[in-house]
PDB file of N, CA and C in Angstrom:
ATOM      1  N   MET A   1     -12.093 -29.600  -1.301  1.00  0.00           N
ATOM      2  CA  MET A   1     -11.005 -28.452  -1.743  1.00  0.00           C
ATOM      3  C   MET A   1     -11.516 -27.310  -0.590  1.00  0.00           C
ATOM      4  N   ASN A   2     -10.105 -26.374  -0.611  1.00  0.00           N
ATOM      5  CA  ASN A   2     -10.200 -25.315   0.412  1.00  0.00           C
ATOM      6  C   ASN A   2     -10.917 -23.802  -0.820  1.00  0.00           C
ATOM      7  N   ASP A   3     -11.887 -23.612  -0.049  1.00  0.00           N
ATOM      8  CA  ASP A   3     -12.672 -22.527  -0.494  1.00  0.00           C
ATOM      9  C   ASP A   3     -12.377 -21.214  -0.561  1.00  0.00           C
ATOM     10  N   ARG A   4     -11.558 -21.315   1.049  1.00  0.00           N
ATOM     11  CA  ARG A   4     -11.334 -19.811  -0.019  1.00  0.00           C
ATOM     12  C   ARG A   4      -9.758 -19.443  -0.586  1.00  0.00           C
ATOM     13  N   LEU A   5     -10.227 -18.271  -0.861  1.00  0.00           N
ATOM     14  CA  LEU A   5      -8.771 -17.463  -2.050  1.00  0.00           C
ATOM     15  C   LEU A   5      -7.890 -17.072  -1.063  1.00  0.00           C
ATOM     16  N   LEU A   6      -6.139 -18.044  -1.560  1.00  0.00           N
ATOM     17  CA  LEU A   6      -5.193 -16.732  -1.274  1.00  0.00           C
ATOM     18  C   LEU A   6      -5.126 -15.538  -1.799  1.00  0.00           C
ATOM     19  N   PRO A   7      -4.213 -14.065  -0.660  1.00  0.00           N
ATOM     20  CA  PRO A   7      -4.612 -13.465  -1.436  1.00  0.00           C
ATOM     21  C   PRO A   7      -3.594 -13.254  -2.454  1.00  0.00           C
ATOM     22  N   THR A   8      -3.411 -12.321  -3.535  1.00  0.00           N
ATOM     23  CA  THR A   8      -2.475 -12.199  -5.023  1.00  0.00           C
ATOM     24  C   THR A   8      -1.191 -11.026  -3.888  1.00  0.00           C
ATOM     25  N   LEU A   9      -0.120 -11.606  -4.679  1.00  0.00           N
ATOM     26  CA  LEU A   9       1.075 -11.092  -3.766  1.00  0.00           C
ATOM     27  C   LEU A   9       1.443 -10.270  -4.659  1.00  0.00           C
ATOM     28  N   ILE A  10       2.161  -9.056  -5.237  1.00  0.00           N
ATOM     29  CA  ILE A  10       2.634  -8.510  -5.976  1.00  0.00           C
ATOM     30  C   ILE A  10       4.047  -7.509  -5.948  1.00  0.00           C
ATOM     31  N   PRO A  11       4.666  -7.208  -6.481  1.00  0.00           N
ATOM     32  CA  PRO A  11       5.523  -6.577  -6.377  1.00  0.00           C
ATOM     33  C   PRO A  11       6.064  -5.038  -6.057  1.00  0.00           C
ATOM     34  N   ALA A  12       6.849  -4.902  -5.222  1.00  0.00           N
ATOM     35  CA  ALA A  12       6.883  -2.709  -4.621  1.00  0.00           C
ATOM     36  C   ALA A  12       6.126  -2.295  -6.566  1.00  0.00           C
ATOM     37  N   PRO A  13       7.483  -2.798  -7.424  1.00  0.00           N
ATOM     38  CA  PRO A  13       7.011  -1.914  -9.034  1.00  0.00           C
ATOM     39  C   PRO A  13       5.347  -1.943  -9.112  1.00  0.00           C
ATOM     40  N   LEU A  14       4.548  -3.049  -9.136  1.00  0.00           N
ATOM     41  CA  LEU A  14       3.515  -3.370  -9.322  1.00  0.00           C
ATOM     42  C   LEU A  14       2.505  -2.337  -9.024  1.00  0.00           C
ATOM     43  N   ALA A  15       3.153  -2.987  -7.412  1.00  0.00           N
ATOM     44  CA  ALA A  15       1.662  -2.155  -6.664  1.00  0.00           C
ATOM     45  C   ALA A  15       2.144  -0.327  -6.526  1.00  0.00           C
ATOM     46  N   ALA A  16       3.241  -0.161  -6.367  1.00  0.00           N
ATOM     47  CA  ALA A  16       3.697   0.944  -6.641  1.00  0.00           C
ATOM     48  C   ALA A  16       2.292   1.837  -8.454  1.00  0.00           C
ATOM     49  N   GLN A  17       2.602   0.809  -9.397  1.00  0.00           N
ATOM     50  CA  GLN A  17       1.919   1.103  -9.902  1.00  0.00           C
ATOM     51  C   GLN A  17      -0.265   1.546 -10.108  1.00  0.00           C
ATOM     52  N   GLU A  18      -0.392   0.120  -9.484  1.00  0.00           N
ATOM     53  CA  GLU A  18      -1.712   0.057  -8.753  1.00  0.00           C
ATOM     54  C   GLU A  18      -2.173   0.958  -8.107  1.00  0.00           C
ATOM     55  N   ALA A  19      -1.602   1.850  -7.147  1.00  0.00           N
ATOM     56  CA  ALA A  19      -1.825   2.833  -6.038  1.00  0.00           C
ATOM     57  C   ALA A  19      -1.808   4.115  -7.379  1.00  0.00           C
ATOM     58  N   GLY A  20      -0.678   4.417  -8.131  1.00  0.00           N
ATOM     59  CA  GLY A  20      -0.787   4.996  -8.386  1.00  0.00           C
ATOM     60  C   GLY A  20       0.277   6.633  -8.251  1.00  0.00           C
ATOM     61  N   VAL A  21       1.249   5.686  -7.052  1.00  0.00           N
ATOM     62  CA  VAL A  21       2.901   6.525  -6.929  1.00  0.00           C
ATOM     63  C   VAL A  21       3.953   5.530  -7.200  1.00  0.00           C
ATOM     64  N   ALA A  22       5.030   6.536  -6.851  1.00  0.00           N
ATOM     65  CA  ALA A  22       6.311   5.914  -7.330  1.00  0.00           C
ATOM     66  C   ALA A  22       6.836   5.098  -5.925  1.00  0.00           C
ATOM     67  N   PRO A  23       7.450   3.752  -6.724  1.00  0.00           N
ATOM     68  CA  PRO A  23       8.154   3.026  -6.231  1.00  0.00           C
ATOM     69  C   PRO A  23       8.724   3.045  -5.043  1.00  0.00           C
ATOM     70  N   ALA A  24       9.379   4.815  -5.011  1.00  0.00           N
ATOM     71  CA  ALA A  24       9.627   4.956  -4.088  1.00  0.00           C
ATOM     72  C   ALA A  24       9.450   5.313  -2.900  1.00  0.00           C
ATOM     73  N   THR A  25       7.761   5.261  -2.812  1.00  0.00           N
ATOM     74  CA  THR A  25       6.880   6.082  -2.063  1.00  0.00           C
ATOM     75  C   THR A  25       6.507   4.632  -1.457  1.00  0.00           C
ATOM     76  N   ILE A  26       6.236   3.957  -1.879  1.00  0.00           N
ATOM     77  CA  ILE A  26       5.880   2.260  -0.915  1.00  0.00           C
ATOM     78  C   ILE A  26       6.948   1.815  -0.384  1.00  0.00           C
ATOM     79  N   ARG A  27       8.234   2.148  -0.853  1.00  0.00           N
ATOM     80  CA  ARG A  27       9.475   1.775  -0.304  1.00  0.00           C
ATOM     81  C   ARG A  27       9.016   2.690   1.685  1.00  0.00           C
ATOM     82  N   LYS A  28       8.651   4.475   1.589  1.00  0.00           N
ATOM     83  CA  LYS A  28       9.203   4.796   2.102  1.00  0.00           C
ATOM     84  C   LYS A  28       7.597   4.585   2.949  1.00  0.00           C
ATOM     85  N   TRP A  29       6.422   4.212   2.256  1.00  0.00           N
ATOM     86  CA  TRP A  29       5.347   3.433   3.501  1.00  0.00           C
ATOM     87  C   TRP A  29       5.665   2.510   4.191  1.00  0.00           C
ATOM     88  N   VAL A  30       6.758   1.298   3.425  1.00  0.00           N
ATOM     89  CA  VAL A  30       7.514   0.348   4.586  1.00  0.00           C
ATOM     90  C   VAL A  30       7.875   0.944   5.605  1.00  0.00           C
ATOM     91  N   GLN A  31       9.027   2.102   5.417  1.00  0.00           N
ATOM     92  CA  GLN A  31      10.098   2.622   6.238  1.00  0.00           C
ATOM     93  C   GLN A  31       8.708   3.019   7.355  1.00  0.00           C
ATOM     94  N   LEU A  32       7.621   3.586   6.822  1.00  0.00           N
ATOM     95  CA  LEU A  32       7.489   4.639   8.093  1.00  0.00           C
ATOM     96  C   LEU A  32       6.525   3.611   8.987  1.00  0.00           C
ATOM     97  N   GLY A  33       6.262   2.327   8.188  1.00  0.00           N
ATOM     98  CA  GLY A  33       4.936   1.952   9.350  1.00  0.00           C
ATOM     99  C   GLY A  33       3.797   1.485   8.926  1.00  0.00           C
ATOM    100  N   HIS A  34       3.869   2.170   7.361  1.00  0.00           N
ATOM    101  CA  HIS A  34       2.504   1.949   6.665  1.00  0.00           C
ATOM    102  C   HIS A  34       1.862   1.482   6.335  1.00  0.00           C
ATOM    103  N   LEU A  35       3.205   0.319   5.864  1.00  0.00           N
ATOM    104  CA  LEU A  35       2.689  -0.960   4.873  1.00  0.00           C
ATOM    105  C   LEU A  35       4.076  -1.597   5.658  1.00  0.00           C
ATOM    106  N   ARG A  36       3.296  -2.902   5.011  1.00  0.00           N
ATOM    107  CA  ARG A  36       3.947  -4.229   5.596  1.00  0.00           C
ATOM    108  C   ARG A  36       3.972  -5.155   4.364  1.00  0.00           C
ATOM    109  N   PRO A  37       5.274  -5.656   4.022  1.00  0.00           N
ATOM    110  CA  PRO A  37       5.072  -6.912   2.911  1.00  0.00           C
ATOM    111  C   PRO A  37       4.605  -8.212   3.080  1.00  0.00           C
ATOM    112  N   ALA A  38       4.113  -8.561   3.032  1.00  0.00           N
ATOM    113  CA  ALA A  38       3.416  -9.515   2.781  1.00  0.00           C
ATOM    114  C   ALA A  38       4.067 -11.079   2.677  1.00  0.00           C
ATOM    115  N   GLY A  39       5.274 -10.793   2.159  1.00  0.00           N
ATOM    116  CA  GLY A  39       6.360 -11.991   1.762  1.00  0.00           C
ATOM    117  C   GLY A  39       7.486 -11.530   1.043  1.00  0.00           C
ATOM    118  N   LYS A  40       7.924 -12.245   0.591  1.00  0.00           N
ATOM    119  CA  LYS A  40       9.228 -12.015   0.120  1.00  0.00           C
ATOM    120  C   LYS A  40       9.453 -13.110  -1.059  1.00  0.00           C
ATOM    121  N   SER A  41      10.115 -12.535  -2.482  1.00  0.00           N
ATOM    122  CA  SER A  41      10.912 -14.097  -3.249  1.00  0.00           C
ATOM    123  C   SER A  41      11.729 -13.139  -3.888  1.00  0.00           C
ATOM    124  N   GLY A  42      12.540 -13.801  -4.102  1.00  0.00           N
ATOM    125  CA  GLY A  42      14.604 -13.553  -3.646  1.00  0.00           C
ATOM    126  C   GLY A  42      14.096 -13.188  -2.687  1.00  0.00           C
ATOM    127  N   ARG A  43      14.938 -11.114  -2.982  1.00  0.00           N
ATOM    128  CA  ARG A  43      15.187  -9.910  -2.332  1.00  0.00           C
ATOM    129  C   ARG A  43      14.098  -9.175  -2.662  1.00  0.00           C
ATOM    130  N   ALA A  44      13.057  -9.179  -3.158  1.00  0.00           N
ATOM    131  CA  ALA A  44      12.147  -8.173  -3.423  1.00  0.00           C
ATOM    132  C   ALA A  44      10.578  -8.700  -2.545  1.00  0.00           C
ATOM    133  N   HIS A  45      10.157  -7.710  -1.787  1.00  0.00           N
ATOM    134  CA  HIS A  45       8.969  -7.444  -0.900  1.00  0.00           C
ATOM    135  C   HIS A  45       7.876  -7.902  -2.037  1.00  0.00           C
ATOM    136  N   LEU A  46       7.322  -8.882  -0.902  1.00  0.00           N
ATOM    137  CA  LEU A  46       5.826  -8.743  -2.131  1.00  0.00           C
ATOM    138  C   LEU A  46       4.166  -8.620  -1.781  1.00  0.00           C
ATOM    139  N   PHE A  47       3.640  -7.702  -2.103  1.00  0.00           N
ATOM    140  CA  PHE A  47       2.367  -6.914  -1.043  1.00  0.00           C
ATOM    141  C   PHE A  47       1.360  -7.404  -1.458  1.00  0.00           C
ATOM    142  N   ARG A  48      -0.094  -7.177  -0.861  1.00  0.00           N
ATOM    143  CA  ARG A  48      -1.186  -7.661  -1.009  1.00  0.00           C
ATOM    144  C   ARG A  48      -1.671  -6.542  -1.677  1.00  0.00           C
ATOM    145  N   LEU A  49      -2.904  -6.448  -2.737  1.00  0.00           N
ATOM    146  CA  LEU A  49      -3.062  -5.337  -2.923  1.00  0.00           C
ATOM    147  C   LEU A  49      -4.082  -3.979  -2.565  1.00  0.00           C
ATOM    148  N   GLU A  50      -4.891  -5.440  -1.552  1.00  0.00           N
ATOM    149  CA  GLU A  50      -5.456  -4.110  -0.751  1.00  0.00           C
ATOM    150  C   GLU A  50      -4.796  -3.316   0.742  1.00  0.00           C
ATOM    151  N   ASP A  51      -4.142  -4.076   0.498  1.00  0.00           N
ATOM    152  CA  ASP A  51      -3.103  -3.551   1.875  1.00  0.00           C
ATOM    153  C   ASP A  51      -2.037  -2.110   1.172  1.00  0.00           C
ATOM    154  N   VAL A  52      -2.056  -2.662   0.021  1.00  0.00           N
ATOM    155  CA  VAL A  52      -1.408  -1.158  -0.379  1.00  0.00           C
ATOM    156  C   VAL A  52      -2.434  -0.189  -0.708  1.00  0.00           C
ATOM    157  N   PHE A  53      -3.367  -0.362  -0.787  1.00  0.00           N
ATOM    158  CA  PHE A  53      -4.279   0.402  -1.219  1.00  0.00           C
ATOM    159  C   PHE A  53      -5.312   1.451   0.273  1.00  0.00           C
ATOM    160  N   GLN A  54      -5.007   0.273   1.437  1.00  0.00           N
ATOM    161  CA  GLN A  54      -5.309   0.790   2.327  1.00  0.00           C
ATOM    162  C   GLN A  54      -3.979   2.039   2.899  1.00  0.00           C
ATOM    163  N   ALA A  55      -3.433   1.808   3.031  1.00  0.00           N
ATOM    164  CA  ALA A  55      -1.653   2.474   2.853  1.00  0.00           C
ATOM    165  C   ALA A  55      -2.040   4.118   2.364  1.00  0.00           C
ATOM    166  N   GLU A  56      -2.185   3.579   1.156  1.00  0.00           N
ATOM    167  CA  GLU A  56      -2.540   5.337   0.890  1.00  0.00           C
ATOM    168  C   GLU A  56      -3.909   5.412   0.555  1.00  0.00           C
ATOM    169  N   ARG A  57      -4.951   4.661   1.140  1.00  0.00           N
ATOM    170  CA  ARG A  57      -5.845   5.801   1.813  1.00  0.00           C
ATOM    171  C   ARG A  57      -5.861   6.281   2.641  1.00  0.00           C
ATOM    172  N   THR A  58      -5.017   5.936   3.842  1.00  0.00           N
ATOM    173  CA  THR A  58      -4.177   6.177   5.278  1.00  0.00           C
ATOM    174  C   THR A  58      -3.377   7.709   5.446  1.00  0.00           C
ATOM    175  N   THR A  59      -2.156   7.249   4.727  1.00  0.00           N
ATOM    176  CA  THR A  59      -1.117   8.413   4.133  1.00  0.00           C
ATOM    177  C   THR A  59      -2.547   9.360   3.448  1.00  0.00           C
ATOM    178  N   ARG A  60      -2.938   9.478   2.539  1.00  0.00           N
ATOM    179  CA  ARG A  60      -3.651  10.636   2.028  1.00  0.00           C
ATOM    180  C   ARG A  60      -4.840  11.008   3.782  1.00  0.00           C
ATOM    181  N   ARG A  61      -4.935  10.323   4.066  1.00  0.00           N
ATOM    182  CA  ARG A  61      -6.060  11.121   4.601  1.00  0.00           C
ATOM    183  C   ARG A  61      -4.929  11.980   5.702  1.00  0.00           C
ATOM    184  N   ALA A  62      -3.860  12.300   6.451  1.00  0.00           N
ATOM    185  CA  ALA A  62      -3.133  12.379   6.925  1.00  0.00           C
ATOM    186  C   ALA A  62      -2.864  13.355   6.000  1.00  0.00           C
ATOM    187  N   THR A  63      -2.391  13.280   5.280  1.00  0.00           N
ATOM    188  CA  THR A  63      -1.906  15.244   4.767  1.00  0.00           C
ATOM    189  C   THR A  63      -2.689  15.689   3.744  1.00  0.00           C
ATOM    190  N   ARG A  64      -4.036  15.487   4.078  1.00  0.00           N
ATOM    191  CA  ARG A  64      -4.989  16.114   3.345  1.00  0.00           C
ATOM    192  C   ARG A  64      -5.662  16.964   4.312  1.00  0.00           C
ATOM    193  N   ARG A  65      -5.628  18.936   3.612  1.00  0.00           N
ATOM    194  CA  ARG A  65      -5.269  19.577   4.961  1.00  0.00           C
ATOM    195  C   ARG A  65      -6.464  20.356   4.656  1.00  0.00           C
ATOM    196  N   PRO A  66      -7.156  20.581   6.210  1.00  0.00           N
ATOM    197  CA  PRO A  66      -8.881  21.478   6.537  1.00  0.00           C
ATOM    198  C   PRO A  66      -8.817  22.066   5.579  1.00  0.00           C
ATOM    199  N   ALA A  67     -10.759  22.295   5.019  1.00  0.00           N
ATOM    200  CA  ALA A  67     -10.904  23.574   4.103  1.00  0.00           C
ATOM    201  C   ALA A  67     -10.271  24.417   4.694  1.00  0.00           C
ATOM    202  N   PRO A  68     -10.345  25.762   4.326  1.00  0.00           N
ATOM    203  CA  PRO A  68     -10.844  27.254   5.137  1.00  0.00           C
ATOM    204  C   PRO A  68     -12.002  27.188   5.798  1.00  0.00           C
ATOM    205  N   PRO A  69     -12.251  27.913   6.652  1.00  0.00           N
ATOM    206  CA  PRO A  69     -13.771  28.462   7.132  1.00  0.00           C
ATOM    207  C   PRO A  69     -14.652  28.998   5.985  1.00  0.00           C
ATOM    208  N   SER A  70     -15.734  28.674   5.810  1.00  0.00           N
ATOM    209  CA  SER A  70     -16.379  29.628   5.072  1.00  0.00           C
ATOM    210  C   SER A  70     -16.622  31.160   6.280  1.00  0.00           C
ATOM    211  N   PRO A  71     -16.503  31.999   4.902  1.00  0.00           N
ATOM    212  CA  PRO A  71     -16.715  33.253   5.649  1.00  0.00           C
ATOM    213  C   PRO A  71     -18.176  33.700   6.041  1.00  0.00           C
TER     214      PRO A  71
END
């Protein structure tokens, strides 16, 4: 028996819900190359949840502005 667990693939709307973003954000991350679909079900892209969280961390880090210097 294979002891390795296969990653669970989820559709974009569920991925967006889990990451706390809009479904349009998932599509934008794909368009910008921050997130890559791990599979398809019909025409729908499927994602690994860990990839979605990594994209969320990456984009939050990139958009975070540095704190102003203390006086």
